[in-house]
CSV table of C-alpha atoms and ligand atoms in Angstrom, one decimal:
chain,number,residue,atom,x,y,z
A,1,MET,CA,109.6,91.7,76.7
A,2,LEU,CA,110.0,95.3,77.5
A,3,ARG,CA,113.2,96.4,78.9
A,4,LEU,CA,114.1,99.4,81.1
A,5,GLN,CA,116.8,101.8,79.7
A,6,PRO,CA,119.7,102.1,82.2
A,7,PHE,CA,119.2,105.2,84.5
A,8,GLU,CA,120.8,106.8,87.5
A,9,LEU,CA,118.7,106.5,90.7
A,10,VAL,CA,119.3,109.3,93.2
A,11,GLN,CA,117.6,109.1,96.8
A,12,PRO,CA,117.6,112.5,98.5
A,13,GLU,CA,116.1,112.7,102.1
A,14,SER,CA,114.8,116.1,102.1
A,15,ILE,CA,112.8,118.6,99.9
A,16,GLY,CA,115.9,121.1,99.9
A,17,GLU,CA,117.9,118.2,98.4
A,18,VAL,CA,115.4,117.2,95.9
A,19,LEU,CA,115.1,120.9,94.4
A,20,GLN,CA,118.9,121.0,94.3
A,21,LEU,CA,119.1,117.8,92.4
A,22,LEU,CA,116.4,118.9,90.0
A,23,SER,CA,118.1,122.0,89.2
A,24,THR,CA,121.6,120.6,89.0
A,25,HIS,CA,120.6,117.5,86.6
A,26,ALA,CA,119.9,119.0,83.2
A,27,GLU,CA,117.9,116.9,80.6
A,28,HIS,CA,115.6,114.0,81.2
A,29,VAL,CA,115.6,114.2,84.9
A,30,ARG,CA,112.5,112.8,86.2
A,31,ILE,CA,110.8,112.8,89.7
A,32,ILE,CA,109.8,109.3,90.7
A,33,SER,CA,107.5,108.5,93.6
A,34,GLY,CA,106.0,105.1,93.7
A,35,GLY,CA,107.0,104.5,90.0
A,36,THR,CA,103.8,102.8,89.2
A,37,ASP,CA,103.1,105.1,86.2
A,38,LEU,CA,106.6,106.3,85.5
A,39,VAL,CA,108.1,103.0,85.2
A,40,PRO,CA,105.8,101.5,82.7
A,41,ASN,CA,106.1,104.6,80.6
A,42,LEU,CA,109.8,104.4,80.6
A,43,LYS,CA,109.5,100.6,79.7
A,44,LEU,CA,107.4,101.6,76.6
A,45,GLY,CA,109.8,104.4,75.8
A,46,SER,CA,106.9,106.9,75.5
A,47,ILE,CA,109.0,109.1,78.1
A,48,LYS,CA,113.0,109.4,78.7
A,49,GLY,CA,114.5,109.5,82.0
A,50,ASP,CA,118.3,109.3,82.4
A,51,VAL,CA,118.3,110.6,86.0
A,52,LEU,CA,115.4,109.6,88.5
A,53,VAL,CA,115.2,111.6,91.7
A,54,SER,CA,113.2,109.4,94.3
A,55,LEU,CA,110.9,110.9,96.9
A,56,GLN,CA,110.6,107.7,98.7
A,57,ARG,CA,113.0,108.7,101.4
A,58,VAL,CA,111.6,112.2,102.0
A,59,ASP,CA,109.7,112.0,105.2
A,60,GLU,CA,108.3,115.6,104.9
A,61,LEU,CA,106.1,114.4,102.1
A,62,LYS,CA,104.6,111.7,104.1
A,63,ASN,CA,102.4,113.7,106.5
A,64,LEU,CA,98.6,113.2,106.8
A,65,LYS,CA,96.8,115.3,109.2
A,66,GLU,CA,93.7,117.4,110.0
A,67,ALA,CA,94.4,121.1,110.4
A,68,ASP,CA,91.2,123.5,111.2
A,69,THR,CA,89.0,122.8,108.4
A,70,GLN,CA,91.3,120.9,106.0
A,71,LEU,CA,92.7,117.5,105.5
A,72,VAL,CA,96.4,118.1,104.6
A,73,ILE,CA,97.9,115.0,102.6
A,74,GLY,CA,101.6,115.0,101.7
A,75,ALA,CA,102.3,114.1,98.2
A,76,GLY,CA,104.5,111.1,99.3
A,77,VAL,CA,101.4,109.5,101.2
A,78,SER,CA,100.6,106.4,99.7
A,79,LEU,CA,97.0,105.4,98.0
A,80,HIS,CA,96.6,102.7,100.4
A,81,THR,CA,97.1,104.9,103.4
A,82,ILE,CA,94.6,107.3,102.0
A,83,ALA,CA,92.0,104.6,101.2
A,84,THR,CA,92.1,103.0,104.5
A,85,SER,CA,92.9,105.8,106.9
A,86,LYS,CA,90.2,106.3,109.5
A,87,LEU,CA,91.0,110.1,109.5
A,88,VAL,CA,90.2,110.3,105.7
A,89,GLN,CA,87.3,107.9,105.9
A,90,GLY,CA,85.7,110.1,108.8
A,91,THR,CA,86.3,113.5,107.3
A,92,VAL,CA,86.4,113.2,103.5
A,93,PRO,CA,84.8,109.6,102.7
A,94,VAL,CA,84.4,110.3,99.1
A,95,LEU,CA,88.3,110.7,98.7
A,96,ALA,CA,89.0,107.5,100.5
A,97,ASP,CA,86.6,105.9,98.1
A,98,ALA,CA,87.8,107.2,94.9
A,99,VAL,CA,91.4,106.3,96.0
A,100,GLY,CA,90.3,102.8,97.0
A,101,LYS,CA,89.2,102.3,93.3
A,102,ILE,CA,92.6,102.9,91.8
A,103,ALA,CA,94.3,99.9,90.3
A,104,SER,CA,94.9,97.0,92.7
A,105,PRO,CA,96.1,96.6,96.5
A,106,GLN,CA,99.8,96.3,95.2
A,107,ILE,CA,99.7,99.4,93.2
A,108,ARG,CA,97.9,101.2,95.8
A,109,ASN,CA,100.8,100.4,98.3
A,110,MET,CA,103.4,101.8,96.0
A,111,GLY,CA,101.4,104.7,94.2
A,112,THR,CA,101.1,107.9,95.9
A,113,LEU,CA,98.9,110.9,96.0
A,114,GLY,CA,101.6,113.1,94.2
A,115,GLY,CA,101.8,110.5,91.5
A,116,ASN,CA,98.3,110.3,91.0
A,117,LEU,CA,98.0,114.2,90.6
A,118,CYS,CA,100.8,114.3,88.2
A,119,LEU,CA,99.8,111.1,86.4
A,120,ASP,CA,100.8,111.2,82.7
A,121,THR,CA,98.0,111.4,80.2
A,122,ARG,CA,96.7,108.3,78.5
A,123,CYS,CA,96.0,107.5,74.9
A,124,ARG,CA,95.5,104.0,73.0
A,125,TYR,CA,98.1,105.4,70.4
A,126,ILE,CA,100.8,106.1,73.2
A,127,ASN,CA,100.3,103.3,75.8
A,128,GLN,CA,101.7,101.0,73.2
A,129,SER,CA,105.4,99.5,72.7
A,130,GLU,CA,107.8,101.5,70.3
A,131,PHE,CA,107.3,98.9,67.6
A,132,ILE,CA,103.4,99.4,67.8
A,133,ARG,CA,103.7,103.2,67.8
A,134,SER,CA,106.3,103.3,64.9
A,135,SER,CA,103.6,101.5,62.8
A,136,PHE,CA,101.2,104.5,63.3
A,137,GLY,CA,104.2,106.8,62.3
A,138,GLY,CA,104.6,108.5,65.7
A,139,CYS,CA,102.5,111.2,67.0
A,140,LEU,CA,102.6,114.7,68.9
A,141,LYS,CA,103.5,112.8,72.0
A,142,SER,CA,106.3,110.3,70.6
A,143,ASP,CA,108.6,111.4,67.8
A,144,GLY,CA,105.8,112.4,65.3
A,145,ASP,CA,104.2,115.7,64.2
A,146,ARG,CA,100.4,114.9,64.1
A,147,CYS,CA,97.5,113.6,66.4
A,148,HIS,CA,95.9,110.2,65.2
A,149,VAL,CA,92.8,111.1,67.5
A,150,VAL,CA,92.1,114.6,66.1
A,151,PRO,CA,93.7,114.7,62.8
A,152,GLY,CA,94.9,118.1,61.9
A,153,GLY,CA,95.0,119.1,65.6
A,154,SER,CA,97.9,120.9,66.8
A,155,LEU,CA,97.7,119.7,70.6
A,156,CYS,CA,97.8,116.3,71.9
A,157,VAL,CA,94.5,115.3,73.5
A,158,ALA,CA,95.5,112.2,75.5
A,159,ALA,CA,93.2,111.8,78.6
A,160,LEU,CA,93.8,112.5,82.2
A,161,SER,CA,92.7,109.4,84.0
A,162,SER,CA,93.6,110.0,87.6
A,163,ASP,CA,90.8,108.8,90.0
A,164,SER,CA,91.5,111.4,92.6
A,165,VAL,CA,91.7,114.5,90.5
A,166,PRO,CA,87.8,114.9,89.8
A,167,VAL,CA,87.1,114.3,93.5
A,168,LEU,CA,89.8,116.7,94.7
A,169,ILE,CA,88.4,119.2,92.2
A,170,ALA,CA,84.8,118.7,93.4
A,171,LEU,CA,85.8,119.2,97.0
A,172,GLY,CA,87.7,122.5,96.1
A,173,ALA,CA,91.2,121.2,97.1
A,174,ASP,CA,94.4,123.1,96.6
A,175,VAL,CA,98.0,122.0,96.1
A,176,ASP,CA,101.1,123.3,97.5
A,177,ILE,CA,104.0,123.3,95.1
A,178,ILE,CA,107.7,124.1,95.9
A,179,GLY,CA,110.6,125.2,93.5
A,180,PRO,CA,113.7,127.3,93.5
A,181,GLU,CA,111.6,130.5,94.0
A,182,GLY,CA,109.7,129.1,97.1
A,183,GLU,CA,106.4,127.8,97.6
A,184,ARG,CA,103.0,128.6,95.8
A,185,THR,CA,99.3,127.2,96.2
A,186,ILE,CA,97.0,126.7,93.3
A,187,PRO,CA,93.7,125.0,93.2
A,188,VAL,CA,94.0,121.5,91.8
A,189,GLU,CA,92.2,122.3,88.6
A,190,GLU,CA,95.0,124.9,87.7
A,191,LEU,CA,97.4,122.1,87.8
A,192,TYR,CA,96.3,121.0,84.3
A,193,THR,CA,96.9,122.4,80.8
A,194,LYS,CA,95.3,121.7,77.4
A,195,ASP,CA,98.3,120.0,76.0
A,196,GLY,CA,98.4,116.2,76.7
A,197,VAL,CA,102.3,116.3,76.0
A,198,ALA,CA,103.0,118.5,79.0
A,199,HIS,CA,99.7,118.8,80.8
A,200,ILE,CA,101.0,119.4,84.3
A,201,ALA,CA,101.6,123.0,84.7
A,202,LEU,CA,104.8,122.6,86.7
A,203,SER,CA,108.4,123.5,85.6
A,204,SER,CA,110.9,120.6,85.6
A,205,ASP,CA,112.3,122.0,88.9
A,206,GLU,CA,109.2,122.1,90.9
A,207,VAL,CA,107.6,119.5,93.2
A,208,VAL,CA,104.1,119.0,94.3
A,209,VAL,CA,104.3,118.8,98.0
A,210,ARG,CA,100.9,118.3,99.5
A,211,ALA,CA,97.2,118.7,98.8
A,212,ARG,CA,94.9,120.9,101.0
A,213,VAL,CA,91.4,119.2,101.0
A,214,PRO,CA,88.4,121.3,102.6
A,215,ILE,CA,86.3,119.0,105.0
A,216,PRO,CA,82.9,119.3,103.5
A,217,ALA,CA,80.3,121.1,105.5
A,218,ALA,CA,77.1,119.1,106.6
A,219,GLN,CA,75.1,120.6,103.5
A,220,THR,CA,77.7,119.2,100.9
A,221,ARG,CA,77.4,115.8,99.4
A,222,ILE,CA,79.7,114.4,97.0
A,223,THR,CA,80.3,111.1,95.3
A,224,TYR,CA,82.5,109.7,92.7
A,225,ARG,CA,81.6,107.3,90.0
A,226,LYS,CA,84.1,105.4,87.8
A,227,TRP,CA,83.4,103.0,84.7
A,228,ALA,CA,86.0,100.7,83.7
A,229,VAL,CA,85.8,97.4,82.0
A,230,ARG,CA,87.2,95.6,85.0
A,231,LYS,CA,86.3,96.7,88.5
A,232,SER,CA,90.1,96.0,89.7
A,233,ILE,CA,93.1,97.1,88.0
A,234,ASP,CA,91.6,99.1,85.0
A,235,PHE,CA,91.9,102.8,84.6
A,236,PRO,CA,88.7,104.6,84.3
A,237,LEU,CA,87.1,104.9,80.8
A,238,VAL,CA,84.4,107.3,82.3
A,239,SER,CA,84.8,109.1,85.4
A,240,VAL,CA,82.7,112.0,87.1
A,241,ALA,CA,82.5,113.4,90.6
A,242,VAL,CA,79.3,115.3,91.5
A,243,ARG,CA,79.1,117.6,94.1
A,244,ILE,CA,75.5,119.0,95.5
A,245,ASP,CA,75.2,121.8,98.2
A,246,HIS,CA,71.9,122.3,99.5
A,247,ILE,CA,70.3,125.3,101.2
A,248,LYS,CA,70.9,125.1,104.9
A,249,GLY,CA,67.7,123.9,106.5
A,250,SER,CA,66.2,122.8,103.3
A,251,PRO,CA,68.0,119.4,102.4
A,252,ASP,CA,65.9,119.1,99.1
A,253,ILE,CA,66.7,122.5,97.5
A,254,LEU,CA,70.0,123.2,95.6
A,255,GLU,CA,72.2,125.9,96.9
A,256,ASP,CA,75.2,125.1,94.4
A,257,GLY,CA,76.9,122.3,92.8
A,258,ARG,CA,79.5,121.1,90.2
A,259,VAL,CA,80.3,118.1,88.1
A,260,VAL,CA,83.8,117.3,87.4
A,261,VAL,CA,84.3,114.8,84.5
A,262,GLY,CA,87.6,113.1,83.8
A,263,VAL,CA,89.0,111.1,80.9
A,264,LEU,CA,87.9,113.4,78.1
A,265,GLY,CA,91.1,115.3,77.2
A,266,PRO,CA,94.2,116.5,79.4
A,267,GLN,CA,92.0,118.8,81.6
A,268,PRO,CA,89.2,117.8,83.6
A,269,LYS,CA,85.9,119.4,82.7
A,270,ILE,CA,84.2,121.3,85.4
A,271,LEU,CA,80.5,122.2,85.1
A,272,ARG,CA,79.0,124.2,87.7
A,273,LEU,CA,75.5,123.8,88.5
A,274,SER,CA,74.7,127.5,89.9
A,275,SER,CA,72.0,128.0,87.2
A,276,LEU,CA,70.0,125.2,88.9
A,277,GLN,CA,70.0,127.2,92.2
A,278,GLY,CA,66.9,126.9,94.3
A,279,GLN,CA,65.4,124.0,92.3
A,280,PRO,CA,64.5,120.8,94.1
A,281,ILE,CA,66.8,118.0,94.0
A,282,ASN,CA,65.0,115.0,92.6
A,283,GLU,CA,64.8,112.7,89.6
A,284,GLU,CA,64.0,115.6,87.4
A,285,MET,CA,67.2,117.5,88.4
A,286,ALA,CA,69.2,114.1,87.9
A,287,HIS,CA,67.9,114.1,84.1
A,288,LYS,CA,68.5,117.8,83.8
A,289,VAL,CA,72.1,117.4,85.0
A,290,ALA,CA,72.7,114.4,83.0
A,291,GLY,CA,71.5,116.3,79.9
A,292,ILE,CA,73.7,119.5,80.5
A,293,VAL,CA,76.9,117.0,81.0
A,294,SER,CA,76.0,115.1,77.8
A,295,ARG,CA,75.6,118.1,75.8
A,296,ARG,CA,78.9,119.7,77.0
A,297,CYS,CA,81.2,116.7,77.1
A,298,THR,CA,82.6,115.0,74.2
A,299,PRO,CA,84.5,111.8,74.7
A,300,LEU,CA,87.3,111.4,72.2
A,301,ALA,CA,88.8,108.1,70.5
A,302,ASN,CA,91.8,108.5,72.9
A,303,VAL,CA,91.0,105.7,75.1
A,304,PRO,CA,89.4,102.2,74.4
A,305,TYR,CA,85.6,101.9,74.0
A,306,SER,CA,83.3,103.9,71.5
A,307,GLU,CA,82.8,107.6,72.0
A,308,ASP,CA,79.2,107.2,71.7
A,309,TYR,CA,78.9,104.6,74.4
A,310,ARG,CA,81.1,106.5,76.8
A,311,LYS,CA,78.8,109.6,76.2
A,312,LEU,CA,75.9,107.6,77.1
A,313,ARG,CA,77.5,105.9,80.0
A,314,LEU,CA,78.7,109.3,81.2
A,315,ALA,CA,74.9,110.5,81.4
A,316,VAL,CA,74.0,107.4,83.1
A,317,GLU,CA,76.7,107.6,85.8
A,318,VAL,CA,75.7,111.2,86.5
A,319,LYS,CA,72.1,110.2,87.1
A,320,ARG,CA,73.2,107.4,89.4
A,321,ALA,CA,75.5,109.9,91.2
A,322,ILE,CA,72.7,112.4,92.0
A,323,ARG,CA,70.4,109.5,92.9
A,324,SER,CA,72.9,108.0,95.3
A,325,LEU,CA,73.3,111.5,97.0
A,326,PHE,CA,69.6,112.4,97.6
A,327,ILE,CA,66.9,110.2,96.1
B,1,FAD,C1,98.0,98.1,86.0
B,1,FAD,C2,98.0,99.7,86.5
B,1,FAD,C3,96.5,100.2,86.8
B,1,FAD,C4,96.4,101.6,87.1
B,1,FAD,N1,95.2,101.9,87.4
B,1,FAD,C5,94.9,103.1,87.8
B,1,FAD,C6,93.5,103.7,88.2
B,1,FAD,O1,92.5,102.9,88.0
B,1,FAD,N2,93.6,104.9,88.4
B,1,FAD,C7,94.5,105.8,88.5
B,1,FAD,O2,94.1,106.9,88.9
B,1,FAD,N3,95.7,105.4,88.2
B,1,FAD,C8,96.1,104.2,87.9
B,1,FAD,N4,97.3,103.6,87.7
B,1,FAD,C9,98.4,104.6,87.7
B,1,FAD,C10,99.1,104.8,89.0
B,1,FAD,O3,99.5,103.6,89.6
B,1,FAD,C11,98.6,105.8,90.1
B,1,FAD,O4,98.1,106.9,89.4
B,1,FAD,C12,99.6,106.2,91.1
B,1,FAD,O5,98.9,107.1,91.9
B,1,FAD,C13,100.8,107.0,90.6
B,1,FAD,O6,101.6,107.2,91.6
B,1,FAD,P1,103.1,106.9,91.7
B,1,FAD,O7,103.6,107.4,93.0
B,1,FAD,O8,103.6,105.5,91.4
B,1,FAD,O9,103.6,107.8,90.6
B,1,FAD,P2,105.0,107.8,89.8
B,1,FAD,O10,104.9,106.6,88.8
B,1,FAD,O11,106.2,107.8,90.7
B,1,FAD,O12,105.0,109.1,89.0
B,1,FAD,C14,104.0,109.7,88.1
B,1,FAD,C15,104.3,110.9,87.5
B,1,FAD,O13,104.2,111.9,88.6
B,1,FAD,C16,105.3,112.6,88.6
B,1,FAD,N5,105.5,112.9,90.0
B,1,FAD,C17,105.2,112.0,91.1
B,1,FAD,N6,105.4,112.6,92.4
B,1,FAD,C18,105.4,113.8,92.1
B,1,FAD,C19,105.5,115.1,92.9
B,1,FAD,N7,105.4,114.9,94.1
B,1,FAD,N8,105.4,116.4,92.4
B,1,FAD,C20,105.7,116.4,91.0
B,1,FAD,N9,105.8,115.3,90.1
B,1,FAD,C21,105.5,114.1,90.8
B,1,FAD,C22,106.4,111.7,88.2
B,1,FAD,O14,107.5,112.3,87.7
B,1,FAD,C23,105.8,111.1,87.1
B,1,FAD,O15,105.6,112.0,85.9
B,1,FAD,C24,97.4,102.3,87.3
B,1,FAD,C25,98.9,101.8,86.9
B,1,FAD,C26,99.0,100.6,86.6
B,1,FAD,C27,100.5,100.1,86.3
B,2,SF4,S1,96.1,112.3,71.6
B,2,SF4,FE1,97.0,112.2,69.5
B,2,SF4,S2,99.0,113.2,70.0
B,2,SF4,FE2,98.1,112.7,71.9
B,2,SF4,S3,99.0,110.6,72.5
B,2,SF4,FE3,97.1,110.3,71.3
B,2,SF4,S4,97.5,110.1,69.1
B,2,SF4,FE4,99.1,111.1,70.2
């Protein structure tokens, strides 16, 4: 049985208090929101946390509203609320769909958008008990000095496995971050670094406050495809969001587009389709885009299932995504 090590839980009621707690508590302070990722990782001992600063009572983080041409979603809004909200379903249905594919109803009740954005990276060598990890001799992410996935590599390549992130990037969403220096806004893609040990580009005294999601225009179509062994509960082993913008008045001709692929390494891979501008959106384009994605994306042995299968599967999911949008 995996046991949780003792920790102190503090439950502030405002963002100001959260920031104060993060700056006064020194080492091993962690933000906890729904705890559905953090608690299992604490139990596995892959991360340490002596003081957990809970966001559960911070109502400021739980707003969900439409403002001008954006959907503004607080970091503390639950995955269940996003997946079932009439507002999200009516304005950005692809986000409700992707979030509705996360884990199970119980986990979506507890899990939050902030936690999904800041989800720890995953790897078959790290998501194991301490006992099993010690048999590999540790790794860069857990008391070791090498990577078992990329021997000789200097950076951890554990995978970003969040279901909301590829979609948010395809939508062109931003996140607002608050810290002791005030608030800043960055595109979602800039939240991630190349190092799976510290893949979130936040300092330990910063908090994600909300996501700002542009409501897609009529000529924009976006879909998300996830492949996992089981439809319920499982993290994605292949994930891809595809965005197609057609020329106004010519629904069959591509203006622009992008493909965002998850579960490769710590950062999502973004492929822009501007080189295909002016071409018809049809089966041939689905094949072309699948070919581009296949050439430029290399699944690693960081998550279960063979890399070759996942590469083939990714191409299939891209084709299915484009067909579902237009063909
Ligand atoms: C069995 C199981 C299946 C799962 N399946 C999926 C899946 O299919 N897809 C998927 O995407 N996820 C999955 N998850 C992971 C997890 O449940 C979700 O990603 C969830 O959204 C995490 O949110 P949380 O609020 O519980 O995060 P927490 O566990 O509270 O936090 C996760 C991380 O984010 C940090 N954090 C949280 N909020 C903030 C904030 N506002 N600012 C800065 N840092 C913050 C925490 O410090 C922690 O490092 C699964 C988990 C389990 C246990
Ligand atoms: S990718 Fe390498 S360093 Fe990172 S968790 Fe896996 S084995 Fe460890």
